[in-house]
Coordinates of C-alpha atoms and ligand atoms in Angstrom, one line a residue:
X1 CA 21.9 -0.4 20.7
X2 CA 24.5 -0.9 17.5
X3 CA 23.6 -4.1 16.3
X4 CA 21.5 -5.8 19.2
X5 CA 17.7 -5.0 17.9
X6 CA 15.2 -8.3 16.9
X7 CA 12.7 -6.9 15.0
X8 CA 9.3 -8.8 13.7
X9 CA 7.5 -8.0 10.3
X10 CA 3.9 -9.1 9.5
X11 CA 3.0 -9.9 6.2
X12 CA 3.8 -12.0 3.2
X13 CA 3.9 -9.8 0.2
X14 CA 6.3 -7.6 -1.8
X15 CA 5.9 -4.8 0.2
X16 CA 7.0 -6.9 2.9
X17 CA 9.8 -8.0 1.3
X18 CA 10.8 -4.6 0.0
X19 CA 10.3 -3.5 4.6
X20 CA 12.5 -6.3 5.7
X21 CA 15.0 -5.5 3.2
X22 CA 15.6 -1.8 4.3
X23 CA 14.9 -3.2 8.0
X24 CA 17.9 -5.3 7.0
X25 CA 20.2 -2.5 6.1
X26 CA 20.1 -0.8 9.1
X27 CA 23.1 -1.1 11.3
X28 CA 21.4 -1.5 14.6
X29 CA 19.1 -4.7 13.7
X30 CA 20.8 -8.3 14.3
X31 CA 17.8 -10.3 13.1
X32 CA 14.7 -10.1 11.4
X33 CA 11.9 -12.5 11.5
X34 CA 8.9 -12.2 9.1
X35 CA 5.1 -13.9 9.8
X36 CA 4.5 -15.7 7.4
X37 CA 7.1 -14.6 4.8
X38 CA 7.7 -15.9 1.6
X39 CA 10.3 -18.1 -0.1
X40 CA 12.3 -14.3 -0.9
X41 CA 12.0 -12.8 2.0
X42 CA 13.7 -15.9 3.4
X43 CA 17.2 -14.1 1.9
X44 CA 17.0 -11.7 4.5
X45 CA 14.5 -12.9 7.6
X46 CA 13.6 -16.2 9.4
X47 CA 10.1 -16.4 8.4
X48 CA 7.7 -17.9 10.9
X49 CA 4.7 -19.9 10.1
X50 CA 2.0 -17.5 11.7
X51 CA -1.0 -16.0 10.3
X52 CA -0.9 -12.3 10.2
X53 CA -4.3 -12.1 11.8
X54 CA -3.4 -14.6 15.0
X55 CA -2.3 -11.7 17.2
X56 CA -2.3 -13.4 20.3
X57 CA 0.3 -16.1 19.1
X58 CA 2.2 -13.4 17.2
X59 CA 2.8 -11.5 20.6
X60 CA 3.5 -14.7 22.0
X61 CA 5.9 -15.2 19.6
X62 CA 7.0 -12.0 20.0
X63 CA 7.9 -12.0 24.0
X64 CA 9.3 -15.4 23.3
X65 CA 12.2 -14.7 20.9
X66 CA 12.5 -10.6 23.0
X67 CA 11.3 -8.9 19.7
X68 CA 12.3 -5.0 20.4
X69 CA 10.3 -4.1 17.6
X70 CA 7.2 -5.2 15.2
X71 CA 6.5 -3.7 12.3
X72 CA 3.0 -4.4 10.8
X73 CA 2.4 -4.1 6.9
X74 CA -0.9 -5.3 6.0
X75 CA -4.1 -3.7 6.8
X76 CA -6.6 -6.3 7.9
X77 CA -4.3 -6.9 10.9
X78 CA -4.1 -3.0 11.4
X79 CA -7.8 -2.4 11.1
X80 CA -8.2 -5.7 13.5
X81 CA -6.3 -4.1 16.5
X82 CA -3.3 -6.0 16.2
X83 CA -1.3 -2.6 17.5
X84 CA -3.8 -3.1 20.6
X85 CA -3.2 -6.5 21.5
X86 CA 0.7 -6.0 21.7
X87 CA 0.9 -2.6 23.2
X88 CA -1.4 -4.1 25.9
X89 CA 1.0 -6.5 26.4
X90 CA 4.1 -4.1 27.2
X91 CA 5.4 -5.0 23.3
X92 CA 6.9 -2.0 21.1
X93 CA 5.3 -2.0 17.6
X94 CA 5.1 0.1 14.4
X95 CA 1.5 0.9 13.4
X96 CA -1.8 2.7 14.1
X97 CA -4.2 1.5 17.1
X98 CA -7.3 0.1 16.0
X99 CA -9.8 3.6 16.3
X100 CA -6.8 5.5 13.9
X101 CA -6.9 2.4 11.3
X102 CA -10.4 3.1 11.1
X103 CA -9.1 6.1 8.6
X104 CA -8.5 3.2 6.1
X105 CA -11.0 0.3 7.6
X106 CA -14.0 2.5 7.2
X107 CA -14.2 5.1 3.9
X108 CA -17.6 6.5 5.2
X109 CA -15.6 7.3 8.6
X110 CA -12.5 9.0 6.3
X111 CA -15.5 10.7 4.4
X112 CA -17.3 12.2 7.0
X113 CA -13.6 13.1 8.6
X114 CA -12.4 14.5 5.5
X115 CA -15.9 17.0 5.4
X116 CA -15.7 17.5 8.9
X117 CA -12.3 19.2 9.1
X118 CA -12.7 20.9 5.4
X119 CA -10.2 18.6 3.4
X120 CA -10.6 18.4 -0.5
X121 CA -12.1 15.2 -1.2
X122 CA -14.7 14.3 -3.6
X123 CA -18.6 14.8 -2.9
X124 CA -20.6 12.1 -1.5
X125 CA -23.5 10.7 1.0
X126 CA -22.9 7.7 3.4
X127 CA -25.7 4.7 2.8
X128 CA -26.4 1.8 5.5
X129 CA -29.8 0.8 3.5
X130 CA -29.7 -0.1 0.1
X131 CA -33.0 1.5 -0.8
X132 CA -31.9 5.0 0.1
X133 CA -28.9 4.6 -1.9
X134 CA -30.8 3.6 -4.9
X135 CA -33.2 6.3 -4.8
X136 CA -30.3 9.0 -4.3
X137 CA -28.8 7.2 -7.7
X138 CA -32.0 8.9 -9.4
X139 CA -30.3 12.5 -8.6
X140 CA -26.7 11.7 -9.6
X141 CA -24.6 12.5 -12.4
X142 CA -22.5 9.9 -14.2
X143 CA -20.4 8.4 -14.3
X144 CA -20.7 7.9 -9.9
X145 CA -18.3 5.7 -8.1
X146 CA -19.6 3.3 -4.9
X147 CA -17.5 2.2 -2.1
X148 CA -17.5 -0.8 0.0
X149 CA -17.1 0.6 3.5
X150 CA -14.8 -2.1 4.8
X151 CA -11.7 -3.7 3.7
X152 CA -12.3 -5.4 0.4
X153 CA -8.7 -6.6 -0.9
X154 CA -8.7 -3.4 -3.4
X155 CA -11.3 -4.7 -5.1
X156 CA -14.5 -2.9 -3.5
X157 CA -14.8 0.5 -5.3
X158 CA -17.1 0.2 -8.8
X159 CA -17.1 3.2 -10.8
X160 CA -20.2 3.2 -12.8
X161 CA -21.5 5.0 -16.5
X162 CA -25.0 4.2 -16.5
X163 CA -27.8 4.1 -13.9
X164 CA -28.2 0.7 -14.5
X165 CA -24.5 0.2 -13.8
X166 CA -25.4 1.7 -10.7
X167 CA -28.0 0.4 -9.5
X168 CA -26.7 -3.1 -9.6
X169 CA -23.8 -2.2 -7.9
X170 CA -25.7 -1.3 -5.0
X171 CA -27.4 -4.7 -5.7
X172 CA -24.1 -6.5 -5.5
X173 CA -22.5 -4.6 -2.3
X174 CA -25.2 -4.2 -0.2
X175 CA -27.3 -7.4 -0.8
X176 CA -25.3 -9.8 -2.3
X177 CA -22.6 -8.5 0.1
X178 CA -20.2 -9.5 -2.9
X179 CA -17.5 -7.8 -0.8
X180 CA -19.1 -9.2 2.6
X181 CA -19.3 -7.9 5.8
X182 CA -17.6 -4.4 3.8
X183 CA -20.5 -3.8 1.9
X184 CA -22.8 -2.9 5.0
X185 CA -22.4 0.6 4.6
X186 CA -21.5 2.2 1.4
X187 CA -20.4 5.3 -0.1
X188 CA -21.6 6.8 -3.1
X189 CA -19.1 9.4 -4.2
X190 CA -18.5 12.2 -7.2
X191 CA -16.0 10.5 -10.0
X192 CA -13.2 12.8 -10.2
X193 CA -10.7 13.3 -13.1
X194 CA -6.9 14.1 -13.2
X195 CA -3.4 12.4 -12.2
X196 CA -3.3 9.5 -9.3
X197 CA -0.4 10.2 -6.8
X198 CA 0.4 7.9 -4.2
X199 CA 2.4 10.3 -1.3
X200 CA 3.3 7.5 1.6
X201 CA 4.0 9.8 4.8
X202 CA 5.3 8.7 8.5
X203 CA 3.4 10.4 11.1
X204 CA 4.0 10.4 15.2
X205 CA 0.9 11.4 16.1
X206 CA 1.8 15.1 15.7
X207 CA 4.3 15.4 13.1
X208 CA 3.9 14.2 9.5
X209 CA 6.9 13.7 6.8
X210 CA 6.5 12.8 3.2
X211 CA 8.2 10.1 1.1
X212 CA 8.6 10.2 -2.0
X213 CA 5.8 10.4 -4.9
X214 CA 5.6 7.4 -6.7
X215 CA 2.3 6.3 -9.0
X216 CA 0.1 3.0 -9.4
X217 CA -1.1 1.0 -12.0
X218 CA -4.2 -0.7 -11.3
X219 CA -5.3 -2.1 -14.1
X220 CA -4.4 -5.9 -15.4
X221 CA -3.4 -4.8 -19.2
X222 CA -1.5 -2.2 -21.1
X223 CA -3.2 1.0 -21.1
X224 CA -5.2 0.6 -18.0
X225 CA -7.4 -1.7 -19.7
X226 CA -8.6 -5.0 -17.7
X227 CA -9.6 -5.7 -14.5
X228 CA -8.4 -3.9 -11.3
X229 CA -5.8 -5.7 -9.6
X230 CA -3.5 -4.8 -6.0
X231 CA -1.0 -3.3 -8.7
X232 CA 0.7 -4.2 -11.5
X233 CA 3.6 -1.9 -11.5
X234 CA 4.8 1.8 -10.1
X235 CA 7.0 4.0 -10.6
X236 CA 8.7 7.2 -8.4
X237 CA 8.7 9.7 -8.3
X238 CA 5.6 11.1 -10.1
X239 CA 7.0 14.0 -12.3
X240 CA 3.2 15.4 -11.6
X241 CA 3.8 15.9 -8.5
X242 CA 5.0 19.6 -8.1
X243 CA 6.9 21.5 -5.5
X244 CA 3.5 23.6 -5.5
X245 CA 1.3 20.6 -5.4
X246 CA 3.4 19.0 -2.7
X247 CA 3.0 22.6 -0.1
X248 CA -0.9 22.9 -1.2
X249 CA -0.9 19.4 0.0
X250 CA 1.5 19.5 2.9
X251 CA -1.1 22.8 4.3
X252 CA -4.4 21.5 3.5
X253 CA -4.2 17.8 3.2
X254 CA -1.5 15.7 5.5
X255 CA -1.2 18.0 8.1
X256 CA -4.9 18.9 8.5
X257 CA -5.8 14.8 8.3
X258 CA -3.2 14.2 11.2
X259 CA -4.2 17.4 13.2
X260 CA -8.1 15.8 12.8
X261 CA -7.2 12.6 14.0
X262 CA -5.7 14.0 17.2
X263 CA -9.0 16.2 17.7
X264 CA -10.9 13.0 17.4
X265 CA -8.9 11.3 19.9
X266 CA -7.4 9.2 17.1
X267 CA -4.2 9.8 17.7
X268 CA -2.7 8.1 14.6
X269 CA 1.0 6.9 14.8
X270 CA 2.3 5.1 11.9
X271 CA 2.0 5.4 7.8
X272 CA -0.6 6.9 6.0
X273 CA -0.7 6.7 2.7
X274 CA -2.7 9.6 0.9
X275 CA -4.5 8.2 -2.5
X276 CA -4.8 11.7 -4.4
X277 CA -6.4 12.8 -7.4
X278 CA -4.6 15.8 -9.0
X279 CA -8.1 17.5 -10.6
X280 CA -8.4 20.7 -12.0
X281 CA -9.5 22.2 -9.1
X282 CA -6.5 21.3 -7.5
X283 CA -5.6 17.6 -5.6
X284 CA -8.3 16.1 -4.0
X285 CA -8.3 13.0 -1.4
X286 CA -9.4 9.6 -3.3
X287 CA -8.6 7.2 0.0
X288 CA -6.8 6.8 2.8
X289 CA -4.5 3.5 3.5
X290 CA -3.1 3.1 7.1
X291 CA 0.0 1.3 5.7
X292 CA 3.1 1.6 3.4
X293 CA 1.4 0.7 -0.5
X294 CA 2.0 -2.3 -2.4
X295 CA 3.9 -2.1 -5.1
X296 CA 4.5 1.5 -4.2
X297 CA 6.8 0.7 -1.1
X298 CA 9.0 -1.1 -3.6
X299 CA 9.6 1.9 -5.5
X300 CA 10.2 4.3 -2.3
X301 CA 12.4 2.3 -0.3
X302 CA 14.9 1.5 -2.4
X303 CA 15.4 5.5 -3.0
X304 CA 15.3 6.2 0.8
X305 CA 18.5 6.7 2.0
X306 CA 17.2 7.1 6.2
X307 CA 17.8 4.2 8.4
X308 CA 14.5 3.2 8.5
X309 CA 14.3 1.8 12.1
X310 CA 15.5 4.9 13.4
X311 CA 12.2 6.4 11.3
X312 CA 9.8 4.1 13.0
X313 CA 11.3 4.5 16.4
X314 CA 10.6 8.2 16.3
X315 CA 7.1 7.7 15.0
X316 CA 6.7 6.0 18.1
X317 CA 8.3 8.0 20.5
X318 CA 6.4 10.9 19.0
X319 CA 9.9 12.4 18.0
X320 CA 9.3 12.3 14.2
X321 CA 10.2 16.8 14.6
X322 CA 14.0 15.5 15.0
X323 CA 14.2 13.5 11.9
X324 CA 14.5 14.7 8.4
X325 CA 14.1 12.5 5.2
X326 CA 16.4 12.0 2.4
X327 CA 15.7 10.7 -0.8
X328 CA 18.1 9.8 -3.5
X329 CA 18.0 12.0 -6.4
X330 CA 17.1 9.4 -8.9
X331 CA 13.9 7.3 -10.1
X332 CA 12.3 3.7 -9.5
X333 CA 10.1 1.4 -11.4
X334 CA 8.8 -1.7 -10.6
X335 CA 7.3 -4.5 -12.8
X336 CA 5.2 -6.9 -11.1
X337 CA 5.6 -10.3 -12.9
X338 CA 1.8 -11.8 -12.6
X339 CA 0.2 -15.2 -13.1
X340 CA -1.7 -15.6 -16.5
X341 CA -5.2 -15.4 -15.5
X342 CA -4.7 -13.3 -12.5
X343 CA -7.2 -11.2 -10.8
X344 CA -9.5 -13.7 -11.7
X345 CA -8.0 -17.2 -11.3
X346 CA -4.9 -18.3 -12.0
X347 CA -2.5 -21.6 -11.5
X348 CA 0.4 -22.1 -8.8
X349 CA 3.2 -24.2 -8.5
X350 CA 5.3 -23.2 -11.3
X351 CA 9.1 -23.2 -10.9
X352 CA 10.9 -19.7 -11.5
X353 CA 14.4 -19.7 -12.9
X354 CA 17.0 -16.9 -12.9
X355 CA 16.3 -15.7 -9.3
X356 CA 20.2 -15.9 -8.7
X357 CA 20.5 -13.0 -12.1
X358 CA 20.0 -10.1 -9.3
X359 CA 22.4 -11.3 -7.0
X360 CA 25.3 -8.7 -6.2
X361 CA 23.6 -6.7 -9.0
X362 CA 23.4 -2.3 -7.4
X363 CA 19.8 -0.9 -8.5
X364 CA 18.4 -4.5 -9.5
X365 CA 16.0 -6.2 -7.1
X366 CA 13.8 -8.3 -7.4
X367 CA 11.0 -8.7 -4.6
X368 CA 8.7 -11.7 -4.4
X369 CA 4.9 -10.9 -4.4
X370 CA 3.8 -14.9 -4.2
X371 CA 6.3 -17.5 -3.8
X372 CA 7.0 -20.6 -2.4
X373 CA 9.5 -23.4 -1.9
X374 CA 8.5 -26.6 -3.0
X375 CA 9.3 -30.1 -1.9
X376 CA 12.4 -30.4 -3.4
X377 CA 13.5 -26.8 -2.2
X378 CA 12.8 -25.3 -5.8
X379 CA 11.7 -21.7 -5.3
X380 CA 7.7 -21.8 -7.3
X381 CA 4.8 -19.0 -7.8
X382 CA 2.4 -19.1 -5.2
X383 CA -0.2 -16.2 -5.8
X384 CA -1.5 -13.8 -8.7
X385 CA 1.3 -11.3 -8.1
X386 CA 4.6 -13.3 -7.9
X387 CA 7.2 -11.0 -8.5
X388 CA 8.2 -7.1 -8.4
X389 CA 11.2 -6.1 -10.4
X390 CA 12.2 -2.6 -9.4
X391 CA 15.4 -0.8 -11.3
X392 CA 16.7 2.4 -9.9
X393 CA 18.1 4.7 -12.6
X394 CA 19.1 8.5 -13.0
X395 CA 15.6 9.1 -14.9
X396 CA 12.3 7.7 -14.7
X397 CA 13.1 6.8 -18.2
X398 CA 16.0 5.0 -17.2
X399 CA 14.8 3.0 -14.8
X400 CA 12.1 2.4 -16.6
X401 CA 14.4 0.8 -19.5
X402 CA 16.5 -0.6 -16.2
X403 CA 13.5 -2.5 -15.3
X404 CA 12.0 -4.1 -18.0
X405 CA 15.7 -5.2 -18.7
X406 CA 15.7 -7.1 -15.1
X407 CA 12.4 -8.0 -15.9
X408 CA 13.6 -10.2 -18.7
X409 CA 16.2 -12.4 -16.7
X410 CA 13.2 -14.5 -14.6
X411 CA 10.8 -16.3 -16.0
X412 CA 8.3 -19.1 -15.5
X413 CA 5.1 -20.8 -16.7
X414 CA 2.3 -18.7 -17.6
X415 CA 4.8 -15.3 -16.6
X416 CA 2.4 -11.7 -17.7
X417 CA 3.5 -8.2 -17.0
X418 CA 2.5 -4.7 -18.4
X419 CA 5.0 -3.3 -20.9
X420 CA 3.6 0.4 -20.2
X421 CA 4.7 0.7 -16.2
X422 CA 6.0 4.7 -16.1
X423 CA 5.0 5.7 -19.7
X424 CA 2.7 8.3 -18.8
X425 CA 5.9 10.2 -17.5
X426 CA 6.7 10.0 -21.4
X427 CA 4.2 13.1 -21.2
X428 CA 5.3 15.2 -18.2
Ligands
AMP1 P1 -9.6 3.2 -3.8 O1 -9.6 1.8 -3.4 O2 -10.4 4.2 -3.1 O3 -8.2 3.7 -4.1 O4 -10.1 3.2 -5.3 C1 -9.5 2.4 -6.3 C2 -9.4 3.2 -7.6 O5 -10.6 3.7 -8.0 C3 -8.6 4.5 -7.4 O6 -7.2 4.2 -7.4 C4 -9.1 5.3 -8.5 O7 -8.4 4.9 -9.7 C5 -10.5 4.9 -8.6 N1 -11.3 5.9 -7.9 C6 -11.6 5.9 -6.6 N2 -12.4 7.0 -6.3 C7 -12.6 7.6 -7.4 C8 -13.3 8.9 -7.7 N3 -14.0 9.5 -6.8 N4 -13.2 9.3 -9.0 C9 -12.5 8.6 -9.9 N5 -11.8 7.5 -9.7 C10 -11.9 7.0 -8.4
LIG2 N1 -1.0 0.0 -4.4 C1 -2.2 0.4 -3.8 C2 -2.3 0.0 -2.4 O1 -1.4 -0.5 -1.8 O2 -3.4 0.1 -1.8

């Protein structure tokens, strides 16, 4: 097998970026495609001008060039069955089937699974009619949070101080359906208080092993002010995450969610990625993902010190007992370099200089978010995020310093980032 495997990733973002560069390291893979790609994952795959959610010409593709692996990071084609299509058709691929993505494409299904099989989550009630929802508003306390059911880009979760607040909420998800299709069904859920931890785990089915902590930031502007975006920077691992918080969750959370799946007949094979809330009454389940996080994958990977391939292959082979992970003992951050105006609308086009500063350069990467190549070949920003600069370093502190000094040697038009990524851990 040394050095014979074709592998196929779907997606276009930094996380995928951040998967086919660790795909890349590993000694067994001769080539890497990427559908669609961007202009920085071009360094390291052939990216392939197809849609992430046109499964049957991906599998097409797939057979065509004897892919030997596929390796899916968005959700939307996870949720969609993409795992489905190509296992039907004989083709080996890295994900969960369509009724175990559910755990991320539904939250009143990971709700309902979470109280079913007794895993701390926070309290709620399931609505499919907007009219019971509002009346159960009247019996709340606030602030509440409300949940699009479906897949809503990260953007589908309102947390609300006010009645009013709340009620047009309900207004906008389940009649305007400002999140579409998503807001059918919605979840109206206790707001919890504490530390965020993202904990990204592989899972075979059976087994589940944890990577690294790392942390979010969700907000557009320094001090979690602003709008909610996919991320604006990360860092890991998460000094609040404790050898005792890590077994309290290992026994009642990971485990018990993959042990439920299985009783379900869910069998879920692949990443999930546990959303927690450290409260005072101990850490509690926020959501689910069914896929590595973005920017949190380019935190962890570039600490993991596995061959990655050999990680998914024993997820699928249901021989994830044999492996053990390693982690470096150092730190990650990552600064995503966004488009002025982004969430809400921003410009593309613009040219980015200083991309070749992180050539050669050990613990300096810089993967591209939304990017482009121009007419004339010049590399350009081509979404809200365009950029994630991620430092290693022996401290959170020093990568943290590591970072926002990479940070500094790219620019272009409009360039915004958050100068606060990892200074909570200032605190720990
Ligand atoms: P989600 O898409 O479920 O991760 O929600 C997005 C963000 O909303 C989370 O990262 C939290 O910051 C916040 N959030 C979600 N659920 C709750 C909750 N029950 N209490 C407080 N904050 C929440
Ligand atoms: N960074 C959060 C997510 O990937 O959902």
């Amino acid at each position: 097998m040394e050095n014979s495997m074709r592998v196929l990733v779907v997606g276009s973002g930094g996380r995928e970026h951040a998967l086919c560069w660790k795909i890349a390291q590993s000694p067994r893979v001769e080539k890497i495609y990427c559908a669609p790609g961007n202009a920085g994952i071009e360094d390291v795959a052939e990216c392939v001008n197809i849609g992430a959610m046109e499964f049957e010409k991906l599998s097409v593709f797939a057979r065509e060039k004897a892919i030997d692996l596929t390796v899916v990071g968005m959700d939307d084609p996870l949720v969609g069955g993409i795992v489905d299509v190509f296992e039907e058709k004989g083709l080996r691929v890295f994900g969960p089937r369509k009724n175990a993505a559910v755990l991320e494409g539904s939250k009143a299904f990971s709700k309902d699974l979470m109280k079913k099989y007794g895993i701390p989550t926070a309290a709620y009630e399931n609505f499919d009619d907007s009219q019971a929802a509002l009346d159960y508003l009247e019996t709340v306390r606030f602030p509440v949070v409300l949940k699009a059911d479906g897949l809503a880009l990260g953007k589908g979760v309102l947390i609300c101080n006010t009645l009013k607040e709340a009620r047009d909420g309900v207004y906008s998800i389940m009649e305007d359906k400002q999140f579409g299709a998503a807001g059918n069904r919605m979840v109206v859920e206790e707001f919890l208080t504490g530390r965020e931890v993202s904990v990204l785990t592989f899972v075979d089915g059976k087994t589940v092993k944890c990577m690294t902590s790392a942390q979010d930031h969700k907000r557009a502007l320094d001090g979690d002010q602003g709008l909610n975006t996919g991320g604006m920077g990360t860092f890991s691992p998460s000094p609040f995450y404790t050898e005792e918080i890590d077994a309290y969750c290992k026994a009642h959370i990971y485990q018990p969610t993959v042990d439920a799946m299985a009783a379900e007949g869910r069998e879920f094979k692949g990443i999930i990625f546990f959303g927690l809330m450290l409260t005072g009454e101990g850490p509690k389940v926020l959501e689910y993902n069914a896929r590595f996080g973005d920017p949190e994958t380019q935190v962890v990977l570039p600490r993991m010190e596995n061959d990655i391939v050999e990680v998914f292959e024993a997820c699928i082979d249901g021989t994830l007992d044999k492996v053990e992970l390693t982690f470096a003992d150092n730190a990650a951050v990552c600064v995503v370099l966004a488009s002025g105006g982004y969430p809400v609308s921003y410009e593309k086009g613009f040219p980015i200089e200083g991309l070749e500063n992180f050539r050669d350069k050990e613990g300096r990467y810089v993967f591209h978010a939304g990017t482009a190549k121009d007419k004339e070949g010049r590399i350009v920003t081509n979404g809200g995020r365009v950029l994630g600069v991620t430092a290693t370093g022996e401290s959170l502190k020093a990568a943290r310093a590591n970072a926002y000094e990479a940070s500094g040697w790219v620019r272009f038009e409009k360039m915004f980032s958050r100068s606060d990524i990892g200074k909570a851990i200032d605190e720990a």
